[in-house]
PDB file of C-alpha atoms in Angstrom:
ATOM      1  CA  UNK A1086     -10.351-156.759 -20.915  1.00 53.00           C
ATOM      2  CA  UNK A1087      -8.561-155.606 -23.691  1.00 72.00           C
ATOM      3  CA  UNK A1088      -5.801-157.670 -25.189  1.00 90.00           C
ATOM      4  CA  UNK A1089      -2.351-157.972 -25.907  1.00 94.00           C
ATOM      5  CA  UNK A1090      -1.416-154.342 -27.845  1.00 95.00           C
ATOM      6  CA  UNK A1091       1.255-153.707 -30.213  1.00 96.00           C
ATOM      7  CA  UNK A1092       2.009-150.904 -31.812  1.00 96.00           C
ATOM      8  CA  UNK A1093       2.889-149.420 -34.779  1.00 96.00           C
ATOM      9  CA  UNK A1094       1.011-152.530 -36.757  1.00 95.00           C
ATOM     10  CA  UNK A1095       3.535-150.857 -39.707  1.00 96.00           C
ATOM     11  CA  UNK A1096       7.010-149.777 -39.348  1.00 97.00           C
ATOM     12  CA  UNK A1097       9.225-148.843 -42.716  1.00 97.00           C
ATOM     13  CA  UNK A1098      12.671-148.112 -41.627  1.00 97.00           C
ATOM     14  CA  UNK A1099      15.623-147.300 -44.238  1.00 97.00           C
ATOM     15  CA  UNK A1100      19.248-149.359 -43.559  1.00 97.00           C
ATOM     16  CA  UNK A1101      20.566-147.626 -40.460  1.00 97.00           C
ATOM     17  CA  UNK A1102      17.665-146.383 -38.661  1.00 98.00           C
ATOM     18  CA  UNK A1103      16.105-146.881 -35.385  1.00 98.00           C
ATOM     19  CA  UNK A1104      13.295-149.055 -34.751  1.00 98.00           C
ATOM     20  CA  UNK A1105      10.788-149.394 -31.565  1.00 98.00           C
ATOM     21  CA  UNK A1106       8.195-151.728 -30.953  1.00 98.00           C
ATOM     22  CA  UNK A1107       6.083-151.107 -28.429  1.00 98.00           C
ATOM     23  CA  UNK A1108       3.786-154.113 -26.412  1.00 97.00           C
ATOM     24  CA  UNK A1109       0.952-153.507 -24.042  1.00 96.00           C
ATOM     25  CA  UNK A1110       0.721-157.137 -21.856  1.00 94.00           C
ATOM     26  CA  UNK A1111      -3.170-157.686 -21.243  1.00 91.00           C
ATOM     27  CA  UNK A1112      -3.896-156.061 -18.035  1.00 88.00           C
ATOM     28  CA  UNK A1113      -3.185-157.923 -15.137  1.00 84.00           C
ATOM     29  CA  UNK A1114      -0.273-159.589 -16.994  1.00 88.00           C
ATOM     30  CA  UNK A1115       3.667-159.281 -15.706  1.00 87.00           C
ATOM     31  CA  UNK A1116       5.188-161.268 -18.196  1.00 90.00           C
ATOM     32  CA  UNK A1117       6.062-160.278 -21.818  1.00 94.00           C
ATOM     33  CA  UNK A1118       7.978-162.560 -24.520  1.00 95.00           C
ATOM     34  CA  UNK A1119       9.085-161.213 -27.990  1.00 97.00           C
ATOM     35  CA  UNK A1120       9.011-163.151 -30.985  1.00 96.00           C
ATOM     36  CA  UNK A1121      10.300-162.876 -34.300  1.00 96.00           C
ATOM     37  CA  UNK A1122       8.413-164.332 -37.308  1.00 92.00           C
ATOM     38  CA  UNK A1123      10.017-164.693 -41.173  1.00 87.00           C
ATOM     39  CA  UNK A1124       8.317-165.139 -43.677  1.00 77.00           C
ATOM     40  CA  UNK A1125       6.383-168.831 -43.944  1.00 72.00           C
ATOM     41  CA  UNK A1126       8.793-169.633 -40.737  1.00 77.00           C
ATOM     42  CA  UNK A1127       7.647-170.707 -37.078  1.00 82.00           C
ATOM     43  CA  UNK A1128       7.886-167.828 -34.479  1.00 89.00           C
ATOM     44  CA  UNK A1129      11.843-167.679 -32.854  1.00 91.00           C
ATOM     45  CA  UNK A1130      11.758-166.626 -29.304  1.00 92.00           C
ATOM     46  CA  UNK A1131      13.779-163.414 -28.831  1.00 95.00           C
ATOM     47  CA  UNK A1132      13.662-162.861 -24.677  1.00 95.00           C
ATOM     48  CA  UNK A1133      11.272-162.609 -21.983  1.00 94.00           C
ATOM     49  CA  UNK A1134      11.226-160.136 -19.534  1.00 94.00           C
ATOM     50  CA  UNK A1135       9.291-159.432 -16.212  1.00 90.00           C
ATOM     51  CA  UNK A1136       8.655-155.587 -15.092  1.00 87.00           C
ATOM     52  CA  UNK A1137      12.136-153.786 -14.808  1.00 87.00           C
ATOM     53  CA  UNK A1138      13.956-157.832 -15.350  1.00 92.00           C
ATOM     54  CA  UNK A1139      15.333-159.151 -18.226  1.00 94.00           C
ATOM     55  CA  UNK A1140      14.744-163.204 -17.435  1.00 91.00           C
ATOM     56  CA  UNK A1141      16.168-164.792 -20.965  1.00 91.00           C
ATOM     57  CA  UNK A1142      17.805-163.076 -23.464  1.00 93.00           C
ATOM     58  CA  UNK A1143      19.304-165.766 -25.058  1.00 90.00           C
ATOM     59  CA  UNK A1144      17.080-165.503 -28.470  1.00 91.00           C
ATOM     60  CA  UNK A1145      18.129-161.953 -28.741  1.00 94.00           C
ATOM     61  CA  UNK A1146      21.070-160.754 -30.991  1.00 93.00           C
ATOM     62  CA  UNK A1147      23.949-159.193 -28.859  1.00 90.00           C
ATOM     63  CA  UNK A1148      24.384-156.242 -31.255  1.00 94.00           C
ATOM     64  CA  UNK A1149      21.710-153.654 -31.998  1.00 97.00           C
ATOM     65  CA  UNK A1150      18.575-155.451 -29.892  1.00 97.00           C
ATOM     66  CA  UNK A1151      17.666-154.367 -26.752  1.00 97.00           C
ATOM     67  CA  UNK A1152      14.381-154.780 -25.023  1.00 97.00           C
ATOM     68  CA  UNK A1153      13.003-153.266 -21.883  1.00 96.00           C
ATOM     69  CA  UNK A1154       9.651-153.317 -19.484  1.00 95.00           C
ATOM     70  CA  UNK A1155       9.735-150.948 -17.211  1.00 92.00           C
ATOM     71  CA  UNK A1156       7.805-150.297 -14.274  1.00 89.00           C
ATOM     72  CA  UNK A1157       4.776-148.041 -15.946  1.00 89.00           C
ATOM     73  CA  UNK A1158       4.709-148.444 -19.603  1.00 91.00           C
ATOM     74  CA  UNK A1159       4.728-150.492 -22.189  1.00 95.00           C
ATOM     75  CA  UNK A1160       7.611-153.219 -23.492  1.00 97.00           C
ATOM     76  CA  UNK A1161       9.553-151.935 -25.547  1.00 97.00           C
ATOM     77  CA  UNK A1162      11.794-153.744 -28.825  1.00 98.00           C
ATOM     78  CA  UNK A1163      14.636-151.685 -30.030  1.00 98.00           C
ATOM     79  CA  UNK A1164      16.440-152.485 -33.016  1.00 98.00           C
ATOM     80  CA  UNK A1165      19.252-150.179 -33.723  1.00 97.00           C
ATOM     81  CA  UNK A1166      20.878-149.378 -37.238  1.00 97.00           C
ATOM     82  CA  UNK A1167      18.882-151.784 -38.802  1.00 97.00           C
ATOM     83  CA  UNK A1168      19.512-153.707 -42.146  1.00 96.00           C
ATOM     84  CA  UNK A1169      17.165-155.716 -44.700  1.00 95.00           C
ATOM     85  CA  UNK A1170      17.649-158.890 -42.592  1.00 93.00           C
ATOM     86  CA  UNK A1171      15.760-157.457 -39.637  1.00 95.00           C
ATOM     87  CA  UNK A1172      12.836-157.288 -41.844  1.00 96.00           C
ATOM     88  CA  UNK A1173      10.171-159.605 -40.059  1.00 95.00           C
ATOM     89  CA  UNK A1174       6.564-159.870 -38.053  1.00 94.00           C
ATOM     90  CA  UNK A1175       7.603-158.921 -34.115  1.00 96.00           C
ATOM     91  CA  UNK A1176       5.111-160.508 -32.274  1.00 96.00           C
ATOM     92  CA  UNK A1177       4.727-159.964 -28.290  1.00 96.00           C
ATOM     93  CA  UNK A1178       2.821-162.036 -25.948  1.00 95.00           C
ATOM     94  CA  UNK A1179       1.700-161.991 -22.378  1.00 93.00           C
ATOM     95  CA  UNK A1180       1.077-164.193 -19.183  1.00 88.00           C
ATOM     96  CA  UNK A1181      -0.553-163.707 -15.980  1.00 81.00           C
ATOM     97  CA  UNK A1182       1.759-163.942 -12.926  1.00 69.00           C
ATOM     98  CA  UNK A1183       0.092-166.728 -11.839  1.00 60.00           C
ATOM     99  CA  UNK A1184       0.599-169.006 -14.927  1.00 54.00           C
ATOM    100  CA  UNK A1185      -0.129-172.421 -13.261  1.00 53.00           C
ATOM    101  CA  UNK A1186      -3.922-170.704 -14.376  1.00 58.00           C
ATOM    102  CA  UNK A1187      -3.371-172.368 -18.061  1.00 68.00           C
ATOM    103  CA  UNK A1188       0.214-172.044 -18.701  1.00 77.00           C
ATOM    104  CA  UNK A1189      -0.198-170.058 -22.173  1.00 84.00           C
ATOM    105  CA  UNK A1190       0.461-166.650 -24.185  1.00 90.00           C
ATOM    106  CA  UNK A1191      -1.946-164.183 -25.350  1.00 92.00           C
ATOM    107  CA  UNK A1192      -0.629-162.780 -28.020  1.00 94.00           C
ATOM    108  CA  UNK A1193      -0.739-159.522 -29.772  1.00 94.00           C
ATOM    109  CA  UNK A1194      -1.455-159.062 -33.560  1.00 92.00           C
ATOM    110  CA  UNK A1195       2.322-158.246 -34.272  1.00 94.00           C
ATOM    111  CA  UNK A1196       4.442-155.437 -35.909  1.00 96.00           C
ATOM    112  CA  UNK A1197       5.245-155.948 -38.970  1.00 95.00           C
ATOM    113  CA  UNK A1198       9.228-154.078 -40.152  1.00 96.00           C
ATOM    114  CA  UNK A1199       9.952-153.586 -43.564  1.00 96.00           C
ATOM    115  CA  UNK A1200      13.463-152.488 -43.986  1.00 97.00           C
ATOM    116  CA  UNK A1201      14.326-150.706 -47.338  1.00 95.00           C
TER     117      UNK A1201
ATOM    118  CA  UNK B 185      17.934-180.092 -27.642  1.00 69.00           C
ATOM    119  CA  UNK B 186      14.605-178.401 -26.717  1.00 78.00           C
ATOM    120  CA  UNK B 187      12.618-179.099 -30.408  1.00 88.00           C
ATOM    121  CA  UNK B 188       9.492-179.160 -31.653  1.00 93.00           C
ATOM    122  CA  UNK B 189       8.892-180.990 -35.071  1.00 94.00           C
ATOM    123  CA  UNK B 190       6.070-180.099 -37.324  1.00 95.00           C
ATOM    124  CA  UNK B 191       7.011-182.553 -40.622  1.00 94.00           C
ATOM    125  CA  UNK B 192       3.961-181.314 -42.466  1.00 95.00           C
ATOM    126  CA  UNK B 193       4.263-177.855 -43.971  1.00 93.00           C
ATOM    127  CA  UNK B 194       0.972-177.882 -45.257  1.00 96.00           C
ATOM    128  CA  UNK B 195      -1.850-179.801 -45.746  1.00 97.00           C
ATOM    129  CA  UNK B 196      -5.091-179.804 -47.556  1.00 97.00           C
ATOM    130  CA  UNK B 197      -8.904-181.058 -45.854  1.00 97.00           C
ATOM    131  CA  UNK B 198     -12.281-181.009 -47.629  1.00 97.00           C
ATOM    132  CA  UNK B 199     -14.836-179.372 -45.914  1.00 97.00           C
ATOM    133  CA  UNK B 200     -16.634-181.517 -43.489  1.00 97.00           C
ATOM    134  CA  UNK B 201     -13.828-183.943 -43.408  1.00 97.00           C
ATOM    135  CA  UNK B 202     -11.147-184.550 -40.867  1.00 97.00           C
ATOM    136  CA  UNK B 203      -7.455-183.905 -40.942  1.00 98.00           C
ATOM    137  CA  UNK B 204      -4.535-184.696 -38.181  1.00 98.00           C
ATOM    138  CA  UNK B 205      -1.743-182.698 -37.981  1.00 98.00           C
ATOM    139  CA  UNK B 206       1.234-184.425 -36.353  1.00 97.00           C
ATOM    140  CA  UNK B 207       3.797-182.702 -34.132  1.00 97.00           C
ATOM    141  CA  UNK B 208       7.075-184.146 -32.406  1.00 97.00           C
ATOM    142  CA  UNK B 209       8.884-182.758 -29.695  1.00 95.00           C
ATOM    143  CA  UNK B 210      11.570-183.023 -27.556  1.00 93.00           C
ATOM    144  CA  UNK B 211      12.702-182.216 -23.884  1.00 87.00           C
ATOM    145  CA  UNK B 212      14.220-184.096 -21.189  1.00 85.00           C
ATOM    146  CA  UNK B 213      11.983-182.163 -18.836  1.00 83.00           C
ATOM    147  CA  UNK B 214       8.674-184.506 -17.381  1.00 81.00           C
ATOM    148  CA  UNK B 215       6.371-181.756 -16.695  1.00 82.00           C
ATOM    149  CA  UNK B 216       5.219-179.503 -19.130  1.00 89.00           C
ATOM    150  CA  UNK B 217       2.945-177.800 -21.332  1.00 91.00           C
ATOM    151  CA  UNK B 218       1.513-178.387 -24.953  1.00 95.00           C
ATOM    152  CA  UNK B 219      -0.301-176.016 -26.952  1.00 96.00           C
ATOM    153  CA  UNK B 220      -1.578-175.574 -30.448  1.00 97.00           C
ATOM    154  CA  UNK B 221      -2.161-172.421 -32.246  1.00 96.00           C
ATOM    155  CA  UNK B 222      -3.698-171.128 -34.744  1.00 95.00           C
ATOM    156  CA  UNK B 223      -2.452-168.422 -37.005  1.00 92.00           C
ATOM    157  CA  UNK B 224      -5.654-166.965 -39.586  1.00 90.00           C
ATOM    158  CA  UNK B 225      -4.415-164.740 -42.182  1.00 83.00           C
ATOM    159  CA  UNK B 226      -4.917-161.766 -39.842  1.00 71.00           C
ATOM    160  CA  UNK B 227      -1.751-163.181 -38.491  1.00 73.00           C
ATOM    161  CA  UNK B 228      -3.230-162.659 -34.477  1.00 84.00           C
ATOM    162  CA  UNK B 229      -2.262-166.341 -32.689  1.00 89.00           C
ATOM    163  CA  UNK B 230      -5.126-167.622 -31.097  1.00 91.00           C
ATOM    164  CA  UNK B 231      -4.882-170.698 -28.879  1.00 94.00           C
ATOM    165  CA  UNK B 232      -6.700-173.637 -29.730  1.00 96.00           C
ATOM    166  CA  UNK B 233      -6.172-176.385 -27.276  1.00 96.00           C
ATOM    167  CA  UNK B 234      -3.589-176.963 -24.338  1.00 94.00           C
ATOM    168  CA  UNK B 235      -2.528-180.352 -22.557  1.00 94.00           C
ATOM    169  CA  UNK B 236      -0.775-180.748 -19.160  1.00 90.00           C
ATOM    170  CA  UNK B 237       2.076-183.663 -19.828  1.00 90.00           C
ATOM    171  CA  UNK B 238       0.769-185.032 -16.530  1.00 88.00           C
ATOM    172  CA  UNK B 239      -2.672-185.861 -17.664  1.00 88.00           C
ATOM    173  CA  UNK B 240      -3.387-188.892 -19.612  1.00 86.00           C
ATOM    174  CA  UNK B 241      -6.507-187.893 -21.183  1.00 91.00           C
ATOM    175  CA  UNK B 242      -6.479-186.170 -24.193  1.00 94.00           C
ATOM    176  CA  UNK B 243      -7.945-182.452 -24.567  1.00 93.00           C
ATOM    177  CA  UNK B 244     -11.019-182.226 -26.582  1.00 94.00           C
ATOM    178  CA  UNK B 245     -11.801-178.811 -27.656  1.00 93.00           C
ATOM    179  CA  UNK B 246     -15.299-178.920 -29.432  1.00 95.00           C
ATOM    180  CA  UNK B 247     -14.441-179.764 -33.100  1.00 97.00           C
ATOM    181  CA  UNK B 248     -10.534-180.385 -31.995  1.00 97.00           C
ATOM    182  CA  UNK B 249      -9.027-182.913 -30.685  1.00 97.00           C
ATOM    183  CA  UNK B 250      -5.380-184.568 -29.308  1.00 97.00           C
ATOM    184  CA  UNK B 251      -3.689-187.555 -29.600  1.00 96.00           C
ATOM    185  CA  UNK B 252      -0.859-187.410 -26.335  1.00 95.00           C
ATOM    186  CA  UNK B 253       1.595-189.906 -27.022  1.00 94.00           C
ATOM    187  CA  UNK B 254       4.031-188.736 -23.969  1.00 92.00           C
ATOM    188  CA  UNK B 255       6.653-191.984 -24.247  1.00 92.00           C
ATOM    189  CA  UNK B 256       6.599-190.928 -27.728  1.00 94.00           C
ATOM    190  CA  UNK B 257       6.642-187.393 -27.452  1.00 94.00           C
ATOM    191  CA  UNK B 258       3.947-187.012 -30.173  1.00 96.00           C
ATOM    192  CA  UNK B 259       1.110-183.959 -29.921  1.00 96.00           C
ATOM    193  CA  UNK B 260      -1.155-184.179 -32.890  1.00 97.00           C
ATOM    194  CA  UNK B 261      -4.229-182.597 -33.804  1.00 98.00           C
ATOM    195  CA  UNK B 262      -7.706-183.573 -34.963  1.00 98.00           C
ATOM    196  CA  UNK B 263      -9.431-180.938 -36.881  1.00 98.00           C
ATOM    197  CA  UNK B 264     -13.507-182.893 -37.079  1.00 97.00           C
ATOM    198  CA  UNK B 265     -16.247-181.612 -39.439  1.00 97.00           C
ATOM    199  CA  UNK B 266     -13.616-178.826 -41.551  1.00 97.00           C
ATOM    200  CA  UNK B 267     -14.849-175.513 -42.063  1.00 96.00           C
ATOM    201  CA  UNK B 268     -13.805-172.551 -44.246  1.00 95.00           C
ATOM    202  CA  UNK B 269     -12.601-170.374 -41.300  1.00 94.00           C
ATOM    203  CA  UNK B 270      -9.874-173.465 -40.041  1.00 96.00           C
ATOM    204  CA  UNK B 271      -7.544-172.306 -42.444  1.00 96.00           C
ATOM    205  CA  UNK B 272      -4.809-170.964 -41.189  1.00 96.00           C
ATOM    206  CA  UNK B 273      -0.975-171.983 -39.896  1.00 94.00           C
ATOM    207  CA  UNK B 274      -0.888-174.415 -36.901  1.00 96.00           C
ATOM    208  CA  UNK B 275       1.990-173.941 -34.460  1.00 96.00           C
ATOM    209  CA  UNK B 276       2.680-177.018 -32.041  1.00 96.00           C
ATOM    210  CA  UNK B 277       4.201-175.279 -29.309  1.00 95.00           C
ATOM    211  CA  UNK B 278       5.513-176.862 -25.510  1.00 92.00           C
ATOM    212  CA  UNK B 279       6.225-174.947 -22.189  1.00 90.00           C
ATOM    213  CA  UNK B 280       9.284-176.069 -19.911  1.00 84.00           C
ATOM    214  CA  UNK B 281      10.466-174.767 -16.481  1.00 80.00           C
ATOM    215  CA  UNK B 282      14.015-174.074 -16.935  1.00 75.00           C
ATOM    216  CA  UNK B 283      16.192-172.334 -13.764  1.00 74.00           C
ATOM    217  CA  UNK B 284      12.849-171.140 -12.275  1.00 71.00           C
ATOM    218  CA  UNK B 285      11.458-169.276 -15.888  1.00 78.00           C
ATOM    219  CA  UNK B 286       9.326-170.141 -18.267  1.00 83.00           C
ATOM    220  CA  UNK B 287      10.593-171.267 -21.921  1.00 85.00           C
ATOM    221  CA  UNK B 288       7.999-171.959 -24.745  1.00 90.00           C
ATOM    222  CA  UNK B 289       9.372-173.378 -28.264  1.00 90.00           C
ATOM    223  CA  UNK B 290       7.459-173.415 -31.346  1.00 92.00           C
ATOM    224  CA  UNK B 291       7.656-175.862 -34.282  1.00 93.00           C
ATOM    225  CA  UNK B 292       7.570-173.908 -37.705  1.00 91.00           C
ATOM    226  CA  UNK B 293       3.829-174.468 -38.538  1.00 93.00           C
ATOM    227  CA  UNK B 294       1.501-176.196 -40.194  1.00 96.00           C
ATOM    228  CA  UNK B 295      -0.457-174.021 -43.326  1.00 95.00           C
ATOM    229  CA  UNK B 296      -3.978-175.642 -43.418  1.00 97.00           C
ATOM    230  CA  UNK B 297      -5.998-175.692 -46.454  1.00 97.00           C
ATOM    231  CA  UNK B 298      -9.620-176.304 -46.369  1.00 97.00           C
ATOM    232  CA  UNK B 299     -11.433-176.867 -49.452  1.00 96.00           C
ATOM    233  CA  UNK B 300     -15.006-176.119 -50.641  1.00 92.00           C
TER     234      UNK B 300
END
């Protein structure tokens, strides 16, 4: 059973570009969070989302962040026009739908966005 | 204010020794979830041990260990016996039920040392 799988690993972006992050839950799994990570900081929720639902949004920056999880496909993190503060580990993790199993994430190995 | 508290940013243990790592929280919720992680280098968050709030007994792991204080809201860790391979950040993390979702809040990590 493969695991939680984000991808790029990398992403450079210059000020003003687009960025996408793209999470793979573990199979089986509904339930995606995102995650933002600074450097030698604690992990800041961002928003969790259920296929084709946005449940809590409230970590998420009005302006320029969107996420989705559709129906087939991965989740996906868009960051639009971006700028050197946005420059951070994304990490996504996933739960089962049934998460009275054991209640935690699986997590993926994060993205990591360098913004020049 | 839904916190977690990690008041040691890093800490050092010589091999073979044991080292607790304390963690505070706060929620006005009586049923949830607490979790440590561990963070190695390779940055992937692996879980280490979980506790149900309801449960008095504390969750032994192997080598790891809690001490649940839940009137004090206090989560620490016992790392027994070091080894090399412990090092890493240690996130104290909780779980709450909040309109129906699921909310999990991280404290901002522990870095762990271990020395040969």
């Amino acid at each position: 059973n493969a695991g939680v799988m984000q991808n790029p690993r990398h992403l450079v972006r210059r000020r003003g570009q687009e960025a996408r992050l793209r999470c793979s839950p573990m199979k089986g799994h509904s339930h995606v969070y995102w995650y933002r990570q600074l450097p030698e900081e604690g992990l800041k929720f961002m928003v969790y989302l259920q296929k084709e639902n946005i449940i809590d949004e409230s970590g998420m920056p009005k302006e320029r962040f969107s996420a989705e999880f559709p129906k087939e496909g991965p989740s996906i993190l868009r960051i639009q026009q971006v700028v050197r503060g946005d420059s951070a580990a994304y990490f996504c993790a996933s739960s089962p739908e049934d998460r009275y199993l054991t209640g935690e994430l699986f997590f993926g190995e994060g993205s990591r966005l360098t913004v020049l | 204010a839904q916190t977690v508290t990690q008041s040691q940013p890093e800490m050092s243990v010589q091999e073979a020794e044991t080292v607790t790592l304390s963690c505070t929280y706060d929620t006005s919720e009586s049923d949830y979830y607490l979790f440590w992680y561990k963070q190695p280098p390779s940055r992937q968050m692996i879980l280490v041990i979980r506790q149900e709030a309801y449960k008095q007994q504390n969750a032994t792991e192997n080598r790891f260990s809690v001490n649940f204080q839940k009137a004090a809201k206090s989560f620490s860790l016992k790392i027994s016996d070091s080894q090399l391979g412990d090092a890493a950040m240690y996130f104290c993390a909780y779980r709450i039920t909040t309109s129906g979702t699921y909310k999990y809040i991280f404290g901002t990590g522990t870095r762990l040392k271990v020395l040969a």
